[in-house]
PDB file of C-alpha atoms in Angstrom:
ATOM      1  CA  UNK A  28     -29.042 286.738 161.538  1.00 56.00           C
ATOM      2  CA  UNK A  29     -25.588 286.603 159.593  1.00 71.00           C
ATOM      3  CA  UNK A  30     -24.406 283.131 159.002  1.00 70.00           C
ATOM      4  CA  UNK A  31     -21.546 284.113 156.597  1.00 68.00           C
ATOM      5  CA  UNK A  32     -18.474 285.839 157.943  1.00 86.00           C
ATOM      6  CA  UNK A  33     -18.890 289.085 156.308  1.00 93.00           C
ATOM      7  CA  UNK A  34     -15.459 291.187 155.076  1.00 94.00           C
ATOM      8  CA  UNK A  35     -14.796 294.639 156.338  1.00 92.00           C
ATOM      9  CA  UNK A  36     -15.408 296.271 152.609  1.00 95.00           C
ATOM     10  CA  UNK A  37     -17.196 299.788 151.702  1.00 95.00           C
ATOM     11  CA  UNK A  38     -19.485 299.405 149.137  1.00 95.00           C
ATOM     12  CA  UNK A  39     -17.507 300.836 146.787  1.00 96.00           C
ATOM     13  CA  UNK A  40     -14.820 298.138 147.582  1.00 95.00           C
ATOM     14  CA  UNK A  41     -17.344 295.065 146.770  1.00 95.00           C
ATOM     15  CA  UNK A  42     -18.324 297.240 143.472  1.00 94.00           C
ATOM     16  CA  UNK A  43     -14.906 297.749 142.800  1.00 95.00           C
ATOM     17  CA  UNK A  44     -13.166 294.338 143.670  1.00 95.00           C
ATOM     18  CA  UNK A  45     -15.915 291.646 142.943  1.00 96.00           C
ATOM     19  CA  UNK A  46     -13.837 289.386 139.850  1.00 95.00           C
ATOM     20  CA  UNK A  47     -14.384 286.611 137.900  1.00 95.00           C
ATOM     21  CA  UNK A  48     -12.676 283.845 140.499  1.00 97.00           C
ATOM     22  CA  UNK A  49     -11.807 281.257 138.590  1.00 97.00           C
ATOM     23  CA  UNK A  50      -7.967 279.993 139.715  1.00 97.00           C
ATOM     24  CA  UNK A  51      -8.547 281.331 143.195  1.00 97.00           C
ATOM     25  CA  UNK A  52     -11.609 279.324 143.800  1.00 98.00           C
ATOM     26  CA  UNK A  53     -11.123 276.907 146.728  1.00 98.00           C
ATOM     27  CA  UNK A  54     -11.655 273.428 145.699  1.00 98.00           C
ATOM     28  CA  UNK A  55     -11.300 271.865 148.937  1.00 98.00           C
ATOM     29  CA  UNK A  56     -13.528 274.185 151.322  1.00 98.00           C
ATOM     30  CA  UNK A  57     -17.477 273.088 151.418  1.00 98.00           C
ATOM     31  CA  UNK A  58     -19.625 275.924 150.801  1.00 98.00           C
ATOM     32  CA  UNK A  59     -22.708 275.376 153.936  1.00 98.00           C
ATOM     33  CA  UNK A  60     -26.242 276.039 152.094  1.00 98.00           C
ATOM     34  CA  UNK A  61     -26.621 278.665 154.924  1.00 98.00           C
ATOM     35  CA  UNK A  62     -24.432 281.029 153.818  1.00 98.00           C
ATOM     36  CA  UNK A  63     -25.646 280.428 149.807  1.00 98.00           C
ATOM     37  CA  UNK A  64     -28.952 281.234 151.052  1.00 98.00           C
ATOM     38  CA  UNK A  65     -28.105 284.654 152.491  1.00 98.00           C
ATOM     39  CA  UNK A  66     -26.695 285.103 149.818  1.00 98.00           C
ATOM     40  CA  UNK A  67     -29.459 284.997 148.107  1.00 98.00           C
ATOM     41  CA  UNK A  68     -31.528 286.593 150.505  1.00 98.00           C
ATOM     42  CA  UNK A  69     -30.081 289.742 149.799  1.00 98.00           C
ATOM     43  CA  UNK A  70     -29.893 289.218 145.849  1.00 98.00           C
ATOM     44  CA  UNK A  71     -34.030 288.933 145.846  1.00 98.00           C
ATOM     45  CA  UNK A  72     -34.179 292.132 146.953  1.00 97.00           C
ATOM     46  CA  UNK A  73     -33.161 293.362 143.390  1.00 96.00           C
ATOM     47  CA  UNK A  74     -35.678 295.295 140.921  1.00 93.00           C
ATOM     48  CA  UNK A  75     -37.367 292.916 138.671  1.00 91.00           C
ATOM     49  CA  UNK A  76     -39.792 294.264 135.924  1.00 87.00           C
ATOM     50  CA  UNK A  77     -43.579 294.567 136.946  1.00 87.00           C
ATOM     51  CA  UNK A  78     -42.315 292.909 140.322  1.00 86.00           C
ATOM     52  CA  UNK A  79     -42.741 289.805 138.700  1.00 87.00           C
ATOM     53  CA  UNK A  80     -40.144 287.539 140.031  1.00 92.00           C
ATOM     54  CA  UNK A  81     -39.842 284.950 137.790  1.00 93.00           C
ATOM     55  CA  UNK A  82     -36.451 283.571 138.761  1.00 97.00           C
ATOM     56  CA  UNK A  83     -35.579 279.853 140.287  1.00 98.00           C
ATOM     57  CA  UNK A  84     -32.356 279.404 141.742  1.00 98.00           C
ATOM     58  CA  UNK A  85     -30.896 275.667 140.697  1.00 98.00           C
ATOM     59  CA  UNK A  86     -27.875 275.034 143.086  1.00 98.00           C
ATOM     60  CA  UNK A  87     -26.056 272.019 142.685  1.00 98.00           C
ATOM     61  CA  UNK A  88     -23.521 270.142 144.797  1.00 98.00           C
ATOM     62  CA  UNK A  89     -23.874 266.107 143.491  1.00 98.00           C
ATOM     63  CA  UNK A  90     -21.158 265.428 142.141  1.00 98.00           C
ATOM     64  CA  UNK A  91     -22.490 263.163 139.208  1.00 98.00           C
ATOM     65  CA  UNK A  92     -24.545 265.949 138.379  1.00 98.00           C
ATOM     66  CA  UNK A  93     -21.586 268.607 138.656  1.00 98.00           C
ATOM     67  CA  UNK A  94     -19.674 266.588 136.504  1.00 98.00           C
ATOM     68  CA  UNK A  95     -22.340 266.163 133.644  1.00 98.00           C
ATOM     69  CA  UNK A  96     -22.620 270.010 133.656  1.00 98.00           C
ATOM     70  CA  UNK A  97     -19.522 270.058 133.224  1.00 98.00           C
ATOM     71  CA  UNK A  98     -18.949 267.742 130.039  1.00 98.00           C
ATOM     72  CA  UNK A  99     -21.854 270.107 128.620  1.00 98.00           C
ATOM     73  CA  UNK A 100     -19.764 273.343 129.291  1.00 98.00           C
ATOM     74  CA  UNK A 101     -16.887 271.872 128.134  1.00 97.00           C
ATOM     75  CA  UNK A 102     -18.152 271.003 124.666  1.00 97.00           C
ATOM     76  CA  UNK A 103     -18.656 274.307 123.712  1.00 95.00           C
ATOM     77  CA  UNK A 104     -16.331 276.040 125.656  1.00 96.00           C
ATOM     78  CA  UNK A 105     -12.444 273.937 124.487  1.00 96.00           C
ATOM     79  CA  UNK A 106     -13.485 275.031 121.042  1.00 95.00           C
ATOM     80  CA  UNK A 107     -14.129 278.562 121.806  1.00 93.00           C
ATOM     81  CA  UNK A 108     -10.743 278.887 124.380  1.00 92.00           C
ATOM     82  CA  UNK A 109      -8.791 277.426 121.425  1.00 91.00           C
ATOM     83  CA  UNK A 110      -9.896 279.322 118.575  1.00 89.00           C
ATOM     84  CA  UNK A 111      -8.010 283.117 117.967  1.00 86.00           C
ATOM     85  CA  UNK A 112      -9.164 285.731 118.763  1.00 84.00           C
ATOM     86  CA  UNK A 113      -9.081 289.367 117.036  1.00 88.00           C
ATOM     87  CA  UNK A 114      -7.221 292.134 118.867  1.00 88.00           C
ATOM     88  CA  UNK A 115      -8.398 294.718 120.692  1.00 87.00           C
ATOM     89  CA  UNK A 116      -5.903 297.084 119.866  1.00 83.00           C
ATOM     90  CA  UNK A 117      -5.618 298.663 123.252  1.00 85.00           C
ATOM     91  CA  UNK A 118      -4.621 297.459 126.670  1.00 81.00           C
ATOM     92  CA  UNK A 119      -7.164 294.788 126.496  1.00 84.00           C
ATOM     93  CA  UNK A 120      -4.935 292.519 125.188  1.00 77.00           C
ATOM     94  CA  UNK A 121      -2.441 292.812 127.305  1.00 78.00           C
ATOM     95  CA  UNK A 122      -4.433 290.802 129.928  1.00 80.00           C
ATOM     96  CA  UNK A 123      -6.286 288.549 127.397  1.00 82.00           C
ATOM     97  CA  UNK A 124      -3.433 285.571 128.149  1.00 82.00           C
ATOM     98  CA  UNK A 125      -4.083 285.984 131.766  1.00 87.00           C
ATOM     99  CA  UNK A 126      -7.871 285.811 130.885  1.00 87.00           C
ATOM    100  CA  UNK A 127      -8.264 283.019 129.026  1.00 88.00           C
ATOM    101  CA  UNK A 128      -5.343 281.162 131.406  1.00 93.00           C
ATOM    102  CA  UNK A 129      -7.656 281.275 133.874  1.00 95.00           C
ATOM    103  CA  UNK A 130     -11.068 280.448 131.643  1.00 95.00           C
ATOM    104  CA  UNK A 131      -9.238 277.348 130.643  1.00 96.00           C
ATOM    105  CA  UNK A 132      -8.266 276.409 134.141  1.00 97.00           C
ATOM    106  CA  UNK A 133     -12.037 276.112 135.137  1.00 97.00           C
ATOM    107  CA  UNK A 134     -12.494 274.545 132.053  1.00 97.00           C
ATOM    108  CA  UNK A 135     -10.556 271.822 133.712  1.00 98.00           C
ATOM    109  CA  UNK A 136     -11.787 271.938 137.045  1.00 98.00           C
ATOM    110  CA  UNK A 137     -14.899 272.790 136.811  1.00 98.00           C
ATOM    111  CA  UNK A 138     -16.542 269.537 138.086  1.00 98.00           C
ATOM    112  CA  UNK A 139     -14.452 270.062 140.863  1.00 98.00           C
ATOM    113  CA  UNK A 140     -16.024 273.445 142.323  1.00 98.00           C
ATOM    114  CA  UNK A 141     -18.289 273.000 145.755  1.00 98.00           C
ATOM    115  CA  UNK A 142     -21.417 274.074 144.021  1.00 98.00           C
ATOM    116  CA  UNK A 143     -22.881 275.125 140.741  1.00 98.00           C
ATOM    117  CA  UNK A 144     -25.362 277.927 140.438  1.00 98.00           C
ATOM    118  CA  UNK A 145     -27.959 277.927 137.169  1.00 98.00           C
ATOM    119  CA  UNK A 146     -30.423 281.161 137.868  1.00 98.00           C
ATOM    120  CA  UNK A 147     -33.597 280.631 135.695  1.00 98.00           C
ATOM    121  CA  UNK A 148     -36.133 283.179 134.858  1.00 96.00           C
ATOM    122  CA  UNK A 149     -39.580 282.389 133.638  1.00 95.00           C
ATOM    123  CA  UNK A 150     -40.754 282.614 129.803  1.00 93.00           C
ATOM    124  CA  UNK A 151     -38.539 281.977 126.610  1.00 90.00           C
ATOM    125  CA  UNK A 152     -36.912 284.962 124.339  1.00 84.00           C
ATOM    126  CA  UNK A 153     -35.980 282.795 121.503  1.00 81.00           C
ATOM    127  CA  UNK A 154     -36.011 284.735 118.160  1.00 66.00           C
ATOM    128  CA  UNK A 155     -37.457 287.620 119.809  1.00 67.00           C
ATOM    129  CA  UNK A 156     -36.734 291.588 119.168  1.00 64.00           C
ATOM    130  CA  UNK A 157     -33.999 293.345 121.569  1.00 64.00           C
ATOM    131  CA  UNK A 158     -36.985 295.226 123.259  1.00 61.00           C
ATOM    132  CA  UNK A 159     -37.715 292.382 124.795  1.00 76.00           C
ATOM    133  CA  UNK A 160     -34.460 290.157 125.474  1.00 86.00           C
ATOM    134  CA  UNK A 161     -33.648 293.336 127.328  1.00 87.00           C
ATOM    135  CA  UNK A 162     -36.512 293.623 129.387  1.00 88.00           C
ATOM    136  CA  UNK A 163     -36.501 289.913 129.908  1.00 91.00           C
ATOM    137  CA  UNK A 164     -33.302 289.756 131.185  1.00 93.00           C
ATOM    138  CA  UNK A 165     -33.328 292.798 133.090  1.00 93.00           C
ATOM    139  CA  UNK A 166     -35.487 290.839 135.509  1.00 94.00           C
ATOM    140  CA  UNK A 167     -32.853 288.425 136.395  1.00 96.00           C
ATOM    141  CA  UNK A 168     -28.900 290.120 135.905  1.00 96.00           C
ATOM    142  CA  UNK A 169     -29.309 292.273 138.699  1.00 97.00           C
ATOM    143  CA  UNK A 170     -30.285 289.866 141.378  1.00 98.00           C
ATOM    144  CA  UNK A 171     -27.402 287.658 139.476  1.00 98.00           C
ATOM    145  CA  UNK A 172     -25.168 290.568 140.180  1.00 98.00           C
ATOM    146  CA  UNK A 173     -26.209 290.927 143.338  1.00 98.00           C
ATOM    147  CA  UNK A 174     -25.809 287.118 144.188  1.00 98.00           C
ATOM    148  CA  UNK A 175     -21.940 287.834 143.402  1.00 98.00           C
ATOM    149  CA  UNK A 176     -21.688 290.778 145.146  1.00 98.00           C
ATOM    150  CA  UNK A 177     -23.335 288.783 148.564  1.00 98.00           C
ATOM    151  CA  UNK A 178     -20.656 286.160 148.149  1.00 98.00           C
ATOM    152  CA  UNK A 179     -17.495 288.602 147.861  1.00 98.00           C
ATOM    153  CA  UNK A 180     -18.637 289.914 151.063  1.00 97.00           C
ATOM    154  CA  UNK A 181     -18.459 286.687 153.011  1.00 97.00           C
ATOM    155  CA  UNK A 182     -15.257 285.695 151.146  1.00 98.00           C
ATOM    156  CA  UNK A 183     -16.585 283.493 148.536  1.00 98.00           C
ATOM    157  CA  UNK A 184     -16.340 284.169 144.760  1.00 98.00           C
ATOM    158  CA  UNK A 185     -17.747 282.793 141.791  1.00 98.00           C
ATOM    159  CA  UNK A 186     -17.390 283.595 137.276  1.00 98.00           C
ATOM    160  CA  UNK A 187     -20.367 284.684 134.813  1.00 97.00           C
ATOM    161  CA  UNK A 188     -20.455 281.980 132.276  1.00 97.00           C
ATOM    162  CA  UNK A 189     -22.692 280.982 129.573  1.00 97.00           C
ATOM    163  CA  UNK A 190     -20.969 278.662 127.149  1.00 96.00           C
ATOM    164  CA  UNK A 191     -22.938 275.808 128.562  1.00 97.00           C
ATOM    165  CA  UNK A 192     -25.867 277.651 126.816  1.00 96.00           C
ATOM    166  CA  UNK A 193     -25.038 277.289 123.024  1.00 94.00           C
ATOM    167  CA  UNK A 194     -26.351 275.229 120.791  1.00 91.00           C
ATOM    168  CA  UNK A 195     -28.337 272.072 122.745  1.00 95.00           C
ATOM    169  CA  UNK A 196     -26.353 272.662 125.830  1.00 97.00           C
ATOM    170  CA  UNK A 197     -29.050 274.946 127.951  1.00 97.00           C
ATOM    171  CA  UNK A 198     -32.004 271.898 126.735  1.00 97.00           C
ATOM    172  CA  UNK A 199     -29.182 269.055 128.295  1.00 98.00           C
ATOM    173  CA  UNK A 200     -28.655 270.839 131.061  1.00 98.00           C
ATOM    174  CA  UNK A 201     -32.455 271.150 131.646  1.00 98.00           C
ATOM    175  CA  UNK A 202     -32.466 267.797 131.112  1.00 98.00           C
ATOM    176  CA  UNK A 203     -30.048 267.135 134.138  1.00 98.00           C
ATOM    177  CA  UNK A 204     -31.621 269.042 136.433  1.00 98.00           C
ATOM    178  CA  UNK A 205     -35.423 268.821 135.490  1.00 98.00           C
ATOM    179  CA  UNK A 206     -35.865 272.351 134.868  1.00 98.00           C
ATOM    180  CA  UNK A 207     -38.759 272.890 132.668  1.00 97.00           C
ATOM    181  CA  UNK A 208     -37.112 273.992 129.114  1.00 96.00           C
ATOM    182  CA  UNK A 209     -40.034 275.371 127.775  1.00 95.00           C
ATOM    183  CA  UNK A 210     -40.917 277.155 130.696  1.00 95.00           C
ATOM    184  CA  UNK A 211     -38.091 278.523 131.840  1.00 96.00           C
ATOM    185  CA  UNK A 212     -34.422 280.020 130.533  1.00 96.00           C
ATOM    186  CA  UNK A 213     -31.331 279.331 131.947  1.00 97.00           C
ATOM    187  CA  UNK A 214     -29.142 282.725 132.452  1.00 97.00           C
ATOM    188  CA  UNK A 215     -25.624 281.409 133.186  1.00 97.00           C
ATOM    189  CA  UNK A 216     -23.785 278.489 135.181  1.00 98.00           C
ATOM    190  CA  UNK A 217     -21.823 280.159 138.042  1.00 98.00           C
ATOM    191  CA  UNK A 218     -18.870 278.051 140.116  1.00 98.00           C
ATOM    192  CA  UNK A 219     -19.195 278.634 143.227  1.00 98.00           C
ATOM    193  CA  UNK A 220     -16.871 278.400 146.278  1.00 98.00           C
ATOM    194  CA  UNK A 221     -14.865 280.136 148.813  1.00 98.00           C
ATOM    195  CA  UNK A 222     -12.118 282.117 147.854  1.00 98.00           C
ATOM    196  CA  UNK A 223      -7.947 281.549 148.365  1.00 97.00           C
ATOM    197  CA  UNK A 224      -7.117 284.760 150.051  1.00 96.00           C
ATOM    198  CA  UNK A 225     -10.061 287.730 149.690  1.00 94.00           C
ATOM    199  CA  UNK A 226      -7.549 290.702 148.576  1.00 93.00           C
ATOM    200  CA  UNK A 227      -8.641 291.432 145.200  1.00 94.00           C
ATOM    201  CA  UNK A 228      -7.779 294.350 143.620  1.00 92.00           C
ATOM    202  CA  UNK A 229      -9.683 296.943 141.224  1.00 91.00           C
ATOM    203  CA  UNK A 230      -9.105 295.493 137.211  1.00 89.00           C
ATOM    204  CA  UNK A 231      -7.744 297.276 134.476  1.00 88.00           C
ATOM    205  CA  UNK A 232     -10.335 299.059 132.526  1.00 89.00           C
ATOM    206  CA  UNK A 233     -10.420 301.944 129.711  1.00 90.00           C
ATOM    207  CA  UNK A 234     -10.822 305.047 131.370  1.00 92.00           C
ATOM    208  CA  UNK A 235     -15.056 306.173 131.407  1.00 95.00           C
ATOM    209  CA  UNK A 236     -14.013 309.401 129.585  1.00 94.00           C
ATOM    210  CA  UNK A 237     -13.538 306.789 126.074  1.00 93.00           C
ATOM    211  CA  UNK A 238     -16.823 305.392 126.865  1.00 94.00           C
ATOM    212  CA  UNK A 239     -19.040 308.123 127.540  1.00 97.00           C
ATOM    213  CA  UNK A 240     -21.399 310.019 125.577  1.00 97.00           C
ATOM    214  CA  UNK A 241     -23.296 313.252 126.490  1.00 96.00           C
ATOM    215  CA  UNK A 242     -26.704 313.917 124.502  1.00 97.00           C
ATOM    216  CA  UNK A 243     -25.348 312.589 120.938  1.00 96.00           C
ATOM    217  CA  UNK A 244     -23.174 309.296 120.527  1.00 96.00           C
TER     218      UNK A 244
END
């Protein structure tokens, strides 16, 4: 049974219009735990190496709690949003004001946002060799994706973020929450919440013909 008011999209539109919602994220409008959890439903049905399924879902509405998670993200994440940046050279930085406009906005607000999402995967990749970070992780980013791609279907929207994760933030935010550091790694904080207006359009990318190789880089 569908709890969520599902959009009239193709597939290709969800692939093609799912953004990082930051500024268009409803403060006001509570998300119901039903429709998170359909959500969800539909991410766990994502590969995961040797069908392990490792992953805990932490969602969090308190608002104490919010709020902490917050103060951690924004410790890292002021400095970063205020230091330059080097150019692109190429369209990219056309949009990077827009970009970080927006990254700074939820810097703001983010306390504010219905719910909080930390997805956690099992095991630690510390100081480990690329192999394995990439097969680690591979076990959790698609059902992550697919979490986001769940919610712009019903209307709802949420950002990939991770600057809650640097230096002692991730082992804080365990602390919060009671997630067992040594046991398990945080892959992100996602805001959560419905969506003002649901017509999002396809982003500005460089064309796949600069970013493709055939046989040899």
């Amino acid at each position: 049974m569908t709890v969520g008011n599902v959009l009239n999209l193709s597939a290709d539109e969800v692939l093609s219009t799912t953004r990082s919602v930051r500024k268009r994220l409803d403060l006001e409008r509570p998300v119901p735990r039903e429709v998170l959890l359909e959500c969800l439903e539909l991410a766990l049905q994502a590969p995961t190496g040797s069908n392990s399924q490792g992953w805990q879902w932490v969602f969090v509405e308190d608002a104490e709690r919010k709020r902490a998670l917050a103060d951690i993200y924004r410790t890292n994440a002021t400095p970063y949003l205020d230091a330059p940046k080097p150019a692109f050279g190429d369209e990219r930085d056309l949009r990077r004001p827009h970009v970080f406009d927006s990254a700074r906005y939820l810097n703001d607000h983010l306390h504010e946002v219905p719910v909080v999402l930390i997805p956690c995967l099992e095991g630690r990749v510390d100081n480990t060799p690329g192999v394995s970070s990439a097969g680690f992780w591979g076990s959790l980013l698609p059902a992550v994706w697919s979490f986001m791609l769940a919610l712009r279907s019903r209307g709802l929207g949420s950002a990939w973020t991770t600057l809650h994760l640097v230096g002692g933030g991730e082992r804080q935010a365990a602390d919060l929450l009671g997630i067992p550091f040594d046991q398990y790694s945080q892959g992100g904080l996602f805001p959560i919440g419905y969506t003002k207006g649901t017509n999002f359009r396809q982003a500005k990318r460089l064309p796949a013909d600069q970013l493709t190789h055939w046989n040899t880089w």
